[in-house]
JSON list of C-alpha atoms in Angstrom, two decimals:
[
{"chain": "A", "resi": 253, "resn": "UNK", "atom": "CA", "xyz": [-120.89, -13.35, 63.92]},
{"chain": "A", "resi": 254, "resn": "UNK", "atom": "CA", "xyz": [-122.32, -12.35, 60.77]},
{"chain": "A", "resi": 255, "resn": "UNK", "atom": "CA", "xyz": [-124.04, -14.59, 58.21]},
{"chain": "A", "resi": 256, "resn": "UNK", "atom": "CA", "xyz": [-125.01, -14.18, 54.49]},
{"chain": "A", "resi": 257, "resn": "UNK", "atom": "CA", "xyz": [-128.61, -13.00, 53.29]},
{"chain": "A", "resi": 258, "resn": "UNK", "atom": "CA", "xyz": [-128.49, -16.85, 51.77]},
{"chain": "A", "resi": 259, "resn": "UNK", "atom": "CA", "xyz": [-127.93, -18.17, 55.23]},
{"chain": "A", "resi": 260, "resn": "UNK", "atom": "CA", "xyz": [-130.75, -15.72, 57.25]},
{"chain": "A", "resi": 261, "resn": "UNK", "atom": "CA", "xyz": [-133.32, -16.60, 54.66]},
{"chain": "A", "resi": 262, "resn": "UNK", "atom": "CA", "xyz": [-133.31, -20.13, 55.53]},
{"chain": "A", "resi": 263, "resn": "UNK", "atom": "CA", "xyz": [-134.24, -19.21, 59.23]},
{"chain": "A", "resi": 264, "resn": "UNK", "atom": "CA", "xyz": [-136.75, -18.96, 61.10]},
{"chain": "A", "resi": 265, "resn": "UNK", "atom": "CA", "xyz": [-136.31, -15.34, 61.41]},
{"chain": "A", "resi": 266, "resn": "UNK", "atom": "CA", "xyz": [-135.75, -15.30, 57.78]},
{"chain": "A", "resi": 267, "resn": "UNK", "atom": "CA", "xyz": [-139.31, -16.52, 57.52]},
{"chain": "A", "resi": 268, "resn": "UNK", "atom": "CA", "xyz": [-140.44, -14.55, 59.71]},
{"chain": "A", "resi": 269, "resn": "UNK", "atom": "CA", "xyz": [-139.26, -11.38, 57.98]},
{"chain": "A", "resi": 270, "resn": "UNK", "atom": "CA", "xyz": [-140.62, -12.53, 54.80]},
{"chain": "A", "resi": 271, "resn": "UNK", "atom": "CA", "xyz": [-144.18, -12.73, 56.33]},
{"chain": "A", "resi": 272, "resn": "UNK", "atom": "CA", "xyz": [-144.13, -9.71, 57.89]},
{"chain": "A", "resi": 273, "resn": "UNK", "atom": "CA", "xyz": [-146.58, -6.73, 56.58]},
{"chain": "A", "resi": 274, "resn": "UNK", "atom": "CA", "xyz": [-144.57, -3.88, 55.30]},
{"chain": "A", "resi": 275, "resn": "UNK", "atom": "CA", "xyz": [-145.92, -1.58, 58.32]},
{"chain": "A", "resi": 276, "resn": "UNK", "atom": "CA", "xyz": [-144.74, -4.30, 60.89]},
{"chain": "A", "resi": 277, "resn": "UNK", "atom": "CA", "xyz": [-141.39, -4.60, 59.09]},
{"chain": "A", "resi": 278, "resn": "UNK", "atom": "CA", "xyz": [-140.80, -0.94, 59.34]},
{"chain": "A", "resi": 279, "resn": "UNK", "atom": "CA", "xyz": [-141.74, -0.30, 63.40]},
{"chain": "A", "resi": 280, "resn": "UNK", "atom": "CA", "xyz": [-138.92, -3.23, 64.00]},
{"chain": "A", "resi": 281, "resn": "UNK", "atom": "CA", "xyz": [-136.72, -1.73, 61.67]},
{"chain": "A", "resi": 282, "resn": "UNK", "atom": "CA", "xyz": [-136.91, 1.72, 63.46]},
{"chain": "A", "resi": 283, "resn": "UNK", "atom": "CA", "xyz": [-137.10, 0.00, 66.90]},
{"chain": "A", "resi": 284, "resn": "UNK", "atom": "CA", "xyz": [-133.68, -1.93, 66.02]},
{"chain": "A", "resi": 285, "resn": "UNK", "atom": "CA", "xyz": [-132.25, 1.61, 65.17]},
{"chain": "A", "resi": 286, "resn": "UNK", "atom": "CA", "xyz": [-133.55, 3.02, 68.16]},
{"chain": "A", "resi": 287, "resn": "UNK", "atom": "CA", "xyz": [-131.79, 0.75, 70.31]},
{"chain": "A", "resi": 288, "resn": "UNK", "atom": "CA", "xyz": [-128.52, -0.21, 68.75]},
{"chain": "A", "resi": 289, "resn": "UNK", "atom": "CA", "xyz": [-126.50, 2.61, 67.04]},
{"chain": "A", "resi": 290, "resn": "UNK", "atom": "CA", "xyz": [-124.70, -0.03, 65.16]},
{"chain": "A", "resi": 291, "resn": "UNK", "atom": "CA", "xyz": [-127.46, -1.13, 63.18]},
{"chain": "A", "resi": 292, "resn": "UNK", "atom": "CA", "xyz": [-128.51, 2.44, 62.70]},
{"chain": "A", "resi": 293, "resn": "UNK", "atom": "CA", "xyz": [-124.95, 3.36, 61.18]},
{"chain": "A", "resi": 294, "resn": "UNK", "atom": "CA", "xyz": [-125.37, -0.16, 58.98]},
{"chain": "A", "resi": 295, "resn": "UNK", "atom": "CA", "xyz": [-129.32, 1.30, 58.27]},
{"chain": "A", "resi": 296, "resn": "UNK", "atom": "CA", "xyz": [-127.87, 4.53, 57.25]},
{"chain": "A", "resi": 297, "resn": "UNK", "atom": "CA", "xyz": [-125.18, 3.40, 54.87]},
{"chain": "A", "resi": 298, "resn": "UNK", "atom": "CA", "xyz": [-127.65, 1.33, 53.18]},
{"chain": "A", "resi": 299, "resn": "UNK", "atom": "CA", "xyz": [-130.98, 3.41, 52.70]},
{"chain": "A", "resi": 300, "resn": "UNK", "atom": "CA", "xyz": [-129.19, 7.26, 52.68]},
{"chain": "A", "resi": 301, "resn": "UNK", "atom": "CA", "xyz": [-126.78, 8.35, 50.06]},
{"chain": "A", "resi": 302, "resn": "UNK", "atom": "CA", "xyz": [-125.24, 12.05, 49.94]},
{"chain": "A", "resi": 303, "resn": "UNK", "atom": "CA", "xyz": [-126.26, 14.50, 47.62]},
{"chain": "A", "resi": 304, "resn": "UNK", "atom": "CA", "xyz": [-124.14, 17.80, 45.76]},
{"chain": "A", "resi": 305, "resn": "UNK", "atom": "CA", "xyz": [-125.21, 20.50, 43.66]},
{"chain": "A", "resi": 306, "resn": "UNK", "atom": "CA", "xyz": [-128.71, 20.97, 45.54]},
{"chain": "A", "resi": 307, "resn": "UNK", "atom": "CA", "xyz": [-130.66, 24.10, 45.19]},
{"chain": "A", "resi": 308, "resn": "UNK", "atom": "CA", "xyz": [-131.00, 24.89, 48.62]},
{"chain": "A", "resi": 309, "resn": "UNK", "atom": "CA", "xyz": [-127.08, 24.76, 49.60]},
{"chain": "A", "resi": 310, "resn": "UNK", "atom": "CA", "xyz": [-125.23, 26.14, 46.52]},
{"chain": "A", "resi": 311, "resn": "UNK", "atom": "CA", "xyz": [-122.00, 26.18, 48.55]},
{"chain": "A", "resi": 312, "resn": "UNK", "atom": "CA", "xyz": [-121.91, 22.10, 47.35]},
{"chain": "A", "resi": 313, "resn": "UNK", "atom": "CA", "xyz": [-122.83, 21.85, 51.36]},
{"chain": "A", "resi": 314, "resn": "UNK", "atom": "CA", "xyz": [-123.56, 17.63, 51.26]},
{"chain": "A", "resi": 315, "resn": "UNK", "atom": "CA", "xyz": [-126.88, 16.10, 52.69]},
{"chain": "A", "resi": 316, "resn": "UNK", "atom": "CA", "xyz": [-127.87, 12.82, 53.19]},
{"chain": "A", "resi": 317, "resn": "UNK", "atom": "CA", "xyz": [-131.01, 11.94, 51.18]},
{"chain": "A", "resi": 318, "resn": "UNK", "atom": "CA", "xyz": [-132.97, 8.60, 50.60]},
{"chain": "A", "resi": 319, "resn": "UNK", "atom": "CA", "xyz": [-131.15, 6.06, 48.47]},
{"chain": "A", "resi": 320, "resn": "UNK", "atom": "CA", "xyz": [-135.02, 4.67, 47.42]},
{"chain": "A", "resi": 321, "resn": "UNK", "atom": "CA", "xyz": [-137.76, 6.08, 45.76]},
{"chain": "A", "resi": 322, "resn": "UNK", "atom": "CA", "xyz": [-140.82, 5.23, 44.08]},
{"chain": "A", "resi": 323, "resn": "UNK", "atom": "CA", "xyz": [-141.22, 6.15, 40.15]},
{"chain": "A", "resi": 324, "resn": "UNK", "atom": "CA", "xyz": [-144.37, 7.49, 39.01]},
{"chain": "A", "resi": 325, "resn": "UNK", "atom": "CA", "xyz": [-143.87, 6.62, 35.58]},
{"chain": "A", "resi": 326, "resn": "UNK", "atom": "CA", "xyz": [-143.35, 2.58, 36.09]},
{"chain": "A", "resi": 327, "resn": "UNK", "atom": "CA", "xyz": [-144.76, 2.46, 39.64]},
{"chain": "A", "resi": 328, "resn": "UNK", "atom": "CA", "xyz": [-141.79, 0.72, 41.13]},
{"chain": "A", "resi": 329, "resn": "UNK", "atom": "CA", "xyz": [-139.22, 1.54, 43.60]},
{"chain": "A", "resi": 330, "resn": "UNK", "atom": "CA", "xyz": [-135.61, 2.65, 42.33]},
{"chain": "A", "resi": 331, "resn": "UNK", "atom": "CA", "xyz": [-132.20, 3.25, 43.08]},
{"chain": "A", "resi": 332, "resn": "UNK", "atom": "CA", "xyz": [-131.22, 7.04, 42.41]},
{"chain": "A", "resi": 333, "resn": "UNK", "atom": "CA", "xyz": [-127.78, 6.17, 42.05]},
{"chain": "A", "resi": 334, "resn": "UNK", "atom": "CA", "xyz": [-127.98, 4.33, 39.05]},
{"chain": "A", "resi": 335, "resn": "UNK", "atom": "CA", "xyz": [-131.14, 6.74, 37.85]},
{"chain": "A", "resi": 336, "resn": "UNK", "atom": "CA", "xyz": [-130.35, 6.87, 34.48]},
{"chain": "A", "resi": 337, "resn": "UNK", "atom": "CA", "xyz": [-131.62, 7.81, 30.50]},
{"chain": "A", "resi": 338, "resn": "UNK", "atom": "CA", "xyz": [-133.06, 4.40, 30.09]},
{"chain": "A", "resi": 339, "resn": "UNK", "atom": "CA", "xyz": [-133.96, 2.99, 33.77]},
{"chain": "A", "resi": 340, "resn": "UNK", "atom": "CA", "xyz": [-137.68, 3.44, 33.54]},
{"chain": "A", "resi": 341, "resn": "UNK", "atom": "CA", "xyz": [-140.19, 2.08, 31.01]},
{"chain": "A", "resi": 342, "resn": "UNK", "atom": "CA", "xyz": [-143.49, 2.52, 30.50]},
{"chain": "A", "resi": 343, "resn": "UNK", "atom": "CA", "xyz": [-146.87, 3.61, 28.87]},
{"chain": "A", "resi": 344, "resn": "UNK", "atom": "CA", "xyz": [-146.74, 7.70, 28.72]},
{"chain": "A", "resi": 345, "resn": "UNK", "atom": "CA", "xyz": [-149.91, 9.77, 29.65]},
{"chain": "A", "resi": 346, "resn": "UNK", "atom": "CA", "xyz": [-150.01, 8.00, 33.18]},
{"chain": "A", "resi": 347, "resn": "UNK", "atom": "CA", "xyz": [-151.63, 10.17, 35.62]},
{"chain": "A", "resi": 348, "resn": "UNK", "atom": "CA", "xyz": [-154.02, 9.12, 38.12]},
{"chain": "A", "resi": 349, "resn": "UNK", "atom": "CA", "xyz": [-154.91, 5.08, 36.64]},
{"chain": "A", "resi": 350, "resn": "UNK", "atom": "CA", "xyz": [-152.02, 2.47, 36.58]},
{"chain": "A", "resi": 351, "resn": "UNK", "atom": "CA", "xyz": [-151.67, 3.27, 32.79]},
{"chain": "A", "resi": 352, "resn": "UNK", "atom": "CA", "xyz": [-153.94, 5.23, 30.57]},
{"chain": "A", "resi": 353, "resn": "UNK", "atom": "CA", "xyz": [-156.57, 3.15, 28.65]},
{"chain": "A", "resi": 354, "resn": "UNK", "atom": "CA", "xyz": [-159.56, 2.34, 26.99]},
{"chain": "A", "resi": 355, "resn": "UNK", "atom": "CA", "xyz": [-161.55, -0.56, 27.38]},
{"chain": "A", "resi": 356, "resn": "UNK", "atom": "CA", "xyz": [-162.24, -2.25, 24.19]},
{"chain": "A", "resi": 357, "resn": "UNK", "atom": "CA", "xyz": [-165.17, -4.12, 23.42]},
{"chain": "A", "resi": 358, "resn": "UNK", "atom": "CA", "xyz": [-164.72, -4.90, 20.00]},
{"chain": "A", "resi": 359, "resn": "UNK", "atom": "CA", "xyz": [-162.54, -8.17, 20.38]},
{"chain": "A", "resi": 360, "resn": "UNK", "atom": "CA", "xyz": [-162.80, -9.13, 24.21]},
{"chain": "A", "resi": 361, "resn": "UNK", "atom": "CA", "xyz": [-163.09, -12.75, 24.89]},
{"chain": "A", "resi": 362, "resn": "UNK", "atom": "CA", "xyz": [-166.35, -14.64, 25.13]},
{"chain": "A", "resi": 363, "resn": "UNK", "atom": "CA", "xyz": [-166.27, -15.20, 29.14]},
{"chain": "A", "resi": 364, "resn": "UNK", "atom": "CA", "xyz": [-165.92, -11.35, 29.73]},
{"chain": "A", "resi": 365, "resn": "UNK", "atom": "CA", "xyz": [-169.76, -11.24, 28.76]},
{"chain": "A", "resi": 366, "resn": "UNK", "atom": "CA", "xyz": [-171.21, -14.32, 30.41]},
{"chain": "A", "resi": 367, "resn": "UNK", "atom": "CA", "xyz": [-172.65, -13.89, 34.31]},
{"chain": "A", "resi": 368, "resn": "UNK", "atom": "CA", "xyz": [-170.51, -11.11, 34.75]},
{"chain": "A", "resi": 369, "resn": "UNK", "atom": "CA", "xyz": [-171.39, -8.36, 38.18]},
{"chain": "A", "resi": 370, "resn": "UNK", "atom": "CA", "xyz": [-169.67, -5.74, 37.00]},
{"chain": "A", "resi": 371, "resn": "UNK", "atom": "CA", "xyz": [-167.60, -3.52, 39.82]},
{"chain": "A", "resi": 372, "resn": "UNK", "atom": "CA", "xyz": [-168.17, 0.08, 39.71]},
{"chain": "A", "resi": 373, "resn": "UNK", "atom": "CA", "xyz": [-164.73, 0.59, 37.61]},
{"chain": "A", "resi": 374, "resn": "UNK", "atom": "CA", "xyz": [-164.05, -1.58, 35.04]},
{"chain": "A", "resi": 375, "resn": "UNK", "atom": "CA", "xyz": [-160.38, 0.04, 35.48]},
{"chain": "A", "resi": 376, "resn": "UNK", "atom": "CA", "xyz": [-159.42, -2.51, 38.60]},
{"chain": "A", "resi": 377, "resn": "UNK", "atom": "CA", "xyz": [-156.14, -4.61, 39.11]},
{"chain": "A", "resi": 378, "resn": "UNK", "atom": "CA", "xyz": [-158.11, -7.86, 39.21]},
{"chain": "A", "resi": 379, "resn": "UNK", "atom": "CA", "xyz": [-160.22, -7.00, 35.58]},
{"chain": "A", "resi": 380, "resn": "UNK", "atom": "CA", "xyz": [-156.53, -5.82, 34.45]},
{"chain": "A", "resi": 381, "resn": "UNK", "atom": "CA", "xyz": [-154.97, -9.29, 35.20]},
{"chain": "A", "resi": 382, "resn": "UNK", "atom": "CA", "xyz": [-157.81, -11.39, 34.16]},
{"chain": "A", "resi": 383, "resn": "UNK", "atom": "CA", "xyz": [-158.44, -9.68, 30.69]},
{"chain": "A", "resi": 384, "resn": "UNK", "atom": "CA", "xyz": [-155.20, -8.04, 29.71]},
{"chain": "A", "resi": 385, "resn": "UNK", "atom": "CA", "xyz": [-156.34, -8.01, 26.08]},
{"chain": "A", "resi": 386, "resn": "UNK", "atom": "CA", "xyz": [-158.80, -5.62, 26.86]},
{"chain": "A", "resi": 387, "resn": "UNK", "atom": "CA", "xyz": [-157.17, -2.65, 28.29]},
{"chain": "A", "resi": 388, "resn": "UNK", "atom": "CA", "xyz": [-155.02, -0.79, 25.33]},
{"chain": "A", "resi": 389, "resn": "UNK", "atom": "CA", "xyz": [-152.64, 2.01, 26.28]},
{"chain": "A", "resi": 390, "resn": "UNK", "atom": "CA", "xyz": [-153.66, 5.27, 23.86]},
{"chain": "A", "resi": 391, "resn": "UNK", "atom": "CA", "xyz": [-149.60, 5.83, 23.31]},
{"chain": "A", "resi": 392, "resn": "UNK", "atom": "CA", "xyz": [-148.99, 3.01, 21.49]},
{"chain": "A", "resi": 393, "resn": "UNK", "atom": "CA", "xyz": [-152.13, 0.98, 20.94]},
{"chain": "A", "resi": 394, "resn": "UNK", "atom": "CA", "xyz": [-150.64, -2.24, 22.05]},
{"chain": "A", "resi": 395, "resn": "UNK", "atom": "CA", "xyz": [-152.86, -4.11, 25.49]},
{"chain": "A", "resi": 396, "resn": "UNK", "atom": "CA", "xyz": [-151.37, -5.05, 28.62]},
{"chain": "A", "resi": 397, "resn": "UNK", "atom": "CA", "xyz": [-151.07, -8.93, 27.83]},
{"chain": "A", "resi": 398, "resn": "UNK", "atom": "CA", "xyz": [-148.39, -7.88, 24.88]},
{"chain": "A", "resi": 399, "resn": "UNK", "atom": "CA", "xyz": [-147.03, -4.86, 26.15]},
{"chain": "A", "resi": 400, "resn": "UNK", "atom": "CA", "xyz": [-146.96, -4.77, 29.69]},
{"chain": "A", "resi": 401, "resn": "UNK", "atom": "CA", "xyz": [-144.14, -3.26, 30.38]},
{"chain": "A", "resi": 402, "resn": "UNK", "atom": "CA", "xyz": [-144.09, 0.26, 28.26]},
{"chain": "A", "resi": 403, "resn": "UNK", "atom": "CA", "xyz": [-143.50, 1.26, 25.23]},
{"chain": "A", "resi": 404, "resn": "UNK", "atom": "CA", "xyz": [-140.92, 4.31, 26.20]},
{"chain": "A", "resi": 405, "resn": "UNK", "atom": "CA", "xyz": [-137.87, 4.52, 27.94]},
{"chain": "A", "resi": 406, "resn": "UNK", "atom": "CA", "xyz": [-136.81, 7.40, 30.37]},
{"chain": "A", "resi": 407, "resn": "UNK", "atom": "CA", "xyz": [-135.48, 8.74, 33.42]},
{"chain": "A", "resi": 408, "resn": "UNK", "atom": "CA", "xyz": [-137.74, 7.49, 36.91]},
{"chain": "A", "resi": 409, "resn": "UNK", "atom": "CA", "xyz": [-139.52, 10.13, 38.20]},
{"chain": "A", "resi": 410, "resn": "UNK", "atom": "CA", "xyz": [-139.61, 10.53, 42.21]},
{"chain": "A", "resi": 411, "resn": "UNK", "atom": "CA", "xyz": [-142.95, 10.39, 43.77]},
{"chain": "A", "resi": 412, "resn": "UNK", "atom": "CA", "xyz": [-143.11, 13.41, 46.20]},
{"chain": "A", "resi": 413, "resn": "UNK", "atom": "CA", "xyz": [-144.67, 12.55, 49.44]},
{"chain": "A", "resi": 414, "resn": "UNK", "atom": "CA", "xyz": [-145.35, 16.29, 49.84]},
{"chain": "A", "resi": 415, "resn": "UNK", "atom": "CA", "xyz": [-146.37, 16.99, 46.18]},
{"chain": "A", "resi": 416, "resn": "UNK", "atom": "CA", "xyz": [-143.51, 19.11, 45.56]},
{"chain": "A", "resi": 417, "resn": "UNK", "atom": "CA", "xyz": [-140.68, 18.40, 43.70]},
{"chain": "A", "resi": 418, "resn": "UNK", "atom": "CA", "xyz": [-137.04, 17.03, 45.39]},
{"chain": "A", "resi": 419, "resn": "UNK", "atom": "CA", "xyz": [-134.37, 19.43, 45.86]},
{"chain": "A", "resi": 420, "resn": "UNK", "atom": "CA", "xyz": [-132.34, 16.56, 44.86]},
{"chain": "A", "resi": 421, "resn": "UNK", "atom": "CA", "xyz": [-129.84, 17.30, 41.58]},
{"chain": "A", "resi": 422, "resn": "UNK", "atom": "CA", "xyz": [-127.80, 14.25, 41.63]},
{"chain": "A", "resi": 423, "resn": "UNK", "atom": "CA", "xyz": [-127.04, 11.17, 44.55]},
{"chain": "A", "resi": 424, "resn": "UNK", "atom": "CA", "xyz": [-123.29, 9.75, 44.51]}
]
């Protein structure tokens, strides 16, 4: 008998999938569909989606394609069903750091200085959450404590596992 996601979170197993490391989560997820075609049908409906109008069958031939993917733009994962003009926001000029910046040294607060070992990069996730004020994106000149979230608003772009781009026009 089925039971709500409400329900399952309050179990053990709940719990238990909560804790789990993604990698450990996916190997039971693909074990599960391994062994039970009903839960691969129910994996199916909920991570593929079919595609039309794709490059590689002009004949509108439909394909099923992942429903998820990860944005380069805004580094989080997305739906690209509801992909739209204004889904994604964030700092331009983003290649290979979280966000293009500069570390300013002009107004940085007194304990950046003070018995400080410096890691090779100043450019780290732990420097970017401890002093936000000090990393300012070029595009707009605001720093991640005011403006971490972007400062433009576009369509997600799909991170290619391969590099190359999708052959993927448009999900329904």
């Amino acid at each position: 008998m089925p039971i709500t996601e409400e329900a399952l979170e309050a179990t053990i197993l709940g719990c238990a999938i909560n804790d789990l490391s993604h990698q450990t989560l996916r190997a039971v997820l693909k074990s599960i569909c391994a062994k039970n075609d009903e839960a691969r049908k129910e994996a199916e409906s909920q991570l593929l989606v079919i595609t039309t109008n794709t490059k590689e069958s002009p004949d509108n031939n439909k394909q099923p394609v992942p429903r998820y993917a990860f944005c380069t733009n805004c580094e989080k994962d997305f739906d690209v069903t509801t992909n739209g003009e204004e889904s994604c926001r964030y700092h331009p000029g983003a290649t290979t750091q979280k966000w293009t910046s500069r570390f300013r040294q002009s107004e940085p607060s007194e304990d950046l200085y003070v018995d400080n070992d410096w890691p090779e990069s100043v450019d780290t996730d732990e420097m970017r959450e401890r002093y936000p004020e000090c990393f300012i994106f070029e595009c707009c000149e605001g720093n991640l404590e005011d403006n971490p979230d972007g400062c433009e608003f576009g369509f997600h772009r799909e991170q290619y596992p391969d590099g190359k781009p999708s052959k993927r026009l448009r999900a329904v």
